[in-house]
PDB file of C-alpha atoms in Angstrom:
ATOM      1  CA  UNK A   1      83.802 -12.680 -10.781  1.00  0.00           C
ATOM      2  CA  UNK A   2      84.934 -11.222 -13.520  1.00  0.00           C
ATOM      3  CA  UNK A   3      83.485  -7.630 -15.093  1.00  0.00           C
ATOM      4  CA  UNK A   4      84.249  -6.075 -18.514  1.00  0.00           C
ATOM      5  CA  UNK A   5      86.626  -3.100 -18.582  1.00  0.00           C
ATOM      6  CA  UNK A   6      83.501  -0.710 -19.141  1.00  0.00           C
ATOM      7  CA  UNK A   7      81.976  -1.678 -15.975  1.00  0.00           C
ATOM      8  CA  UNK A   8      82.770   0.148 -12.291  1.00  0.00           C
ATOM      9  CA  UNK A   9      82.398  -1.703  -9.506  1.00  0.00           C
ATOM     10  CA  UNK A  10      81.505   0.322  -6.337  1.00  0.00           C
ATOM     11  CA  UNK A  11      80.054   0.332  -2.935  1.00  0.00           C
ATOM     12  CA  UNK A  12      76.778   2.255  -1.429  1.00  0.00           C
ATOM     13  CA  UNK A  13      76.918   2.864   2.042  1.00  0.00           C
ATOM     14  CA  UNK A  14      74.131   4.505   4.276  1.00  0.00           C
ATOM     15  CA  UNK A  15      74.626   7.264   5.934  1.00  0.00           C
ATOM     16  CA  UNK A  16      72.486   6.789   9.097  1.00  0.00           C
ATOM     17  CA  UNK A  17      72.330  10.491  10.127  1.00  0.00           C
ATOM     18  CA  UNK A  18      71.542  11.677   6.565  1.00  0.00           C
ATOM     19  CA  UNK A  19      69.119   8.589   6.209  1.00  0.00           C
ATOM     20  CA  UNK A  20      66.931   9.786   9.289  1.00  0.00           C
ATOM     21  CA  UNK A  21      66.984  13.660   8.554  1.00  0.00           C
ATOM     22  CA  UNK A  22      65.699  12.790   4.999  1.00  0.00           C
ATOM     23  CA  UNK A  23      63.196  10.532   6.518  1.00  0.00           C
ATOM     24  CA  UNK A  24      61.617  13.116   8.583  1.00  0.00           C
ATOM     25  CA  UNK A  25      60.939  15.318   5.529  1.00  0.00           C
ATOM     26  CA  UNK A  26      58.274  14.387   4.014  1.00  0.00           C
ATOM     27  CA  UNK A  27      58.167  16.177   0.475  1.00  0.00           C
ATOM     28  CA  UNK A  28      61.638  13.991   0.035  1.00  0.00           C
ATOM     29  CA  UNK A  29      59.735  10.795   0.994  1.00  0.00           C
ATOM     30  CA  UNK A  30      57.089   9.000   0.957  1.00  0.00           C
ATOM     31  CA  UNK A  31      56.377   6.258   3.291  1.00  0.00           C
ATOM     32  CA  UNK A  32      56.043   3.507   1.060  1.00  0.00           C
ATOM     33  CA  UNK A  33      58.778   4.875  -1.091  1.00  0.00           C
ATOM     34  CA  UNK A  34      61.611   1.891  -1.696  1.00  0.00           C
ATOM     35  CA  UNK A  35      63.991   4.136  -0.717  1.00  0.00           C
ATOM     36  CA  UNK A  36      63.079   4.072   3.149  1.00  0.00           C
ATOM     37  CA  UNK A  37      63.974   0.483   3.347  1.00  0.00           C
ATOM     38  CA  UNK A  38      67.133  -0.320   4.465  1.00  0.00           C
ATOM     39  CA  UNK A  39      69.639  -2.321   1.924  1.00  0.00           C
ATOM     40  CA  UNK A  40      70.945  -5.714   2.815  1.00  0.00           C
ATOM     41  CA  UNK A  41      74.457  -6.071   3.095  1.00  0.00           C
ATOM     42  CA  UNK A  42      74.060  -8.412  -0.189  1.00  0.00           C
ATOM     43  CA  UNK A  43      72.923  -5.945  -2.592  1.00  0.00           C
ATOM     44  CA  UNK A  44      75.871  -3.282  -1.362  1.00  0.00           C
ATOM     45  CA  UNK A  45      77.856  -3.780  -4.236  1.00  0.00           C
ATOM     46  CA  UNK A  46      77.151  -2.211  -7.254  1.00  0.00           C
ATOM     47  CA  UNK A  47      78.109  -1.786 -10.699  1.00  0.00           C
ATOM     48  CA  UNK A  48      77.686   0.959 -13.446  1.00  0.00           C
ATOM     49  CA  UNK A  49      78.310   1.301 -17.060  1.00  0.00           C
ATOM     50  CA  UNK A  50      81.327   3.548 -17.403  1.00  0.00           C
ATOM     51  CA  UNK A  51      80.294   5.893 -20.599  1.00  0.00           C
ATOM     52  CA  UNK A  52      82.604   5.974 -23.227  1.00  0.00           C
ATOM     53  CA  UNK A  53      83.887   9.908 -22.692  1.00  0.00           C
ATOM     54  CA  UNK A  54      86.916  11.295 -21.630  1.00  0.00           C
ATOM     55  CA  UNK A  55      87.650  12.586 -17.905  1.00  0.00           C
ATOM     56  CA  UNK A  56      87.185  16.333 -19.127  1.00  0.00           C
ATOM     57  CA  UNK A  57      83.622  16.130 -20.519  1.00  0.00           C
ATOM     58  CA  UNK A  58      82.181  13.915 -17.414  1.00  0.00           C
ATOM     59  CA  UNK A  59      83.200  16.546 -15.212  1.00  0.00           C
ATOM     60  CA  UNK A  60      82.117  19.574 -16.908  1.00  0.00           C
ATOM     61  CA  UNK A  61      78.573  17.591 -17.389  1.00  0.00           C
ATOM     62  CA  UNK A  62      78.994  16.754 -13.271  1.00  0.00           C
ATOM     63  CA  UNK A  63      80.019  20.696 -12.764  1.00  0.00           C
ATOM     64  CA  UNK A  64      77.082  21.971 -15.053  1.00  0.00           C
ATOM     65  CA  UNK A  65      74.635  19.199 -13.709  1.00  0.00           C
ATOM     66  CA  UNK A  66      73.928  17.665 -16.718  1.00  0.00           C
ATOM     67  CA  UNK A  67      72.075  14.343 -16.051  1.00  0.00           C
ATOM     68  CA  UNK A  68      73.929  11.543 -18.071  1.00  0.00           C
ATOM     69  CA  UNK A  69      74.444   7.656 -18.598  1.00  0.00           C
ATOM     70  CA  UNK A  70      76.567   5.126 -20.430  1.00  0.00           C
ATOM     71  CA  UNK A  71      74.551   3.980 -23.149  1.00  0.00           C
ATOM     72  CA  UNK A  72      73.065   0.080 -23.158  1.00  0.00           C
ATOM     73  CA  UNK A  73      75.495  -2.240 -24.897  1.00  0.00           C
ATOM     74  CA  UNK A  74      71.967  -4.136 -25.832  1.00  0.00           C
ATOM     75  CA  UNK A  75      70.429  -0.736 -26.867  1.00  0.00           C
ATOM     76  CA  UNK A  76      73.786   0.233 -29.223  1.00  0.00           C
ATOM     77  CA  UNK A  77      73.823  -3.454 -30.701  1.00  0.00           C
ATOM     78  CA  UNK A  78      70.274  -3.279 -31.786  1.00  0.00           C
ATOM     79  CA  UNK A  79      70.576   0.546 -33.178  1.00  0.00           C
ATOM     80  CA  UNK A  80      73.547  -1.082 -34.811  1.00  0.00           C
ATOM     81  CA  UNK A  81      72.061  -3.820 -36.302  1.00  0.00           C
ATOM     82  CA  UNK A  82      68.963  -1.641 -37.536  1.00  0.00           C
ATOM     83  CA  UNK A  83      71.710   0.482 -39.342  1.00  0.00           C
ATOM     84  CA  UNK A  84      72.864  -2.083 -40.919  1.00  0.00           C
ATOM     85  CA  UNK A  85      70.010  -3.988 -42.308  1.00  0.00           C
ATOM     86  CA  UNK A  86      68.560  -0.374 -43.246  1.00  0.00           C
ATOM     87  CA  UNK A  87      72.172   0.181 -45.529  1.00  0.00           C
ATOM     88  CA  UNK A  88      72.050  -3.347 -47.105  1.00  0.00           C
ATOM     89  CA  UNK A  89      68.419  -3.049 -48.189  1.00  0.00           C
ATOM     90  CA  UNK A  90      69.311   0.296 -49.803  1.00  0.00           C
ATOM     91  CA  UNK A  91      72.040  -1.180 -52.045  1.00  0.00           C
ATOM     92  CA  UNK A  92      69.639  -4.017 -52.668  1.00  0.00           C
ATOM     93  CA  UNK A  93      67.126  -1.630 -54.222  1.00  0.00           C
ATOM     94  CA  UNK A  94      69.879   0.445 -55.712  1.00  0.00           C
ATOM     95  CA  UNK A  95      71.152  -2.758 -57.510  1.00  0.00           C
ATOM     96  CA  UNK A  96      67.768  -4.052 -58.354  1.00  0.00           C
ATOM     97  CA  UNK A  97      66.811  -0.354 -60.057  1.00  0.00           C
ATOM     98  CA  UNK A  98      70.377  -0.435 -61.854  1.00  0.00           C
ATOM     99  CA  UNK A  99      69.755  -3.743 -63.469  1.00  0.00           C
ATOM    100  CA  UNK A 100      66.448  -3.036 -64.216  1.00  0.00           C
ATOM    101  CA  UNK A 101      67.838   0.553 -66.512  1.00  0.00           C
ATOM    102  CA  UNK A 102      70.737  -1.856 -67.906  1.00  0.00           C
ATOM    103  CA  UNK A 103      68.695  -4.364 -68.979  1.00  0.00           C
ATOM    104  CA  UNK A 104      66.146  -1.599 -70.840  1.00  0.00           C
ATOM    105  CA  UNK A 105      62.830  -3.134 -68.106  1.00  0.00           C
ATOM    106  CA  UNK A 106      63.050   0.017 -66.400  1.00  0.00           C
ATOM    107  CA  UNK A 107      60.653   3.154 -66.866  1.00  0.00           C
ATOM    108  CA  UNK A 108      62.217   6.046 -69.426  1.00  0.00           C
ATOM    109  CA  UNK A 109      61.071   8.481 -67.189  1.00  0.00           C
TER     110      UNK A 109
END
């Protein structure tokens, strides 16, 4: 198998004791909630994006409890792509309106 350098590959592992305590309290779980079922020893392994920060700022987010996640690859791509079309059109219409003043077609305002 091989994973992309801003992946990190690690491995959940039940804590039985922990499991039942939490269990037994019931504003933590519900019954049907997915996290009472046990996980099969084939979905163990798990990966994560790794976010693109240094060392320093991850753990003063972890230290401050800040909730945060490595942004989608898909997500970035399509913000990217937006971006771009959005610049392009702009110097489409800037062109168009230039032309149109050179040529002497455009409004004397």
């Amino acid at each position: 198998v091989v994973i992309s350098k801003d992946r990190v590959g690690f491995r959940v592992v039940t804590d039985a004791e922990k499991h039942a305590a939490a269990l037994l309290d019931k504003k933590l779980v519900k019954e049907d909630d997915v996290s009472v079922r046990e996980i099969p020893l084939s979905q163990k392994t798990i990966y994560a994006m790794k976010p693109p920060a240094s060392a320093d700022l991850i753990d003063a987010l972890r230290e401050h409890e800040v909730p945060f996640r490595a942004a989608s690859t898909k997500t970035s791509n399509s913000l990217a792509n937006a971006a771009r079309f959005g610049i392009f059109a702009f110097y489409l219409l800037f062109l168009r309106k230039m032309y149109q003043t050179m040529s002497g077609s455009g409004s004397g305002g």
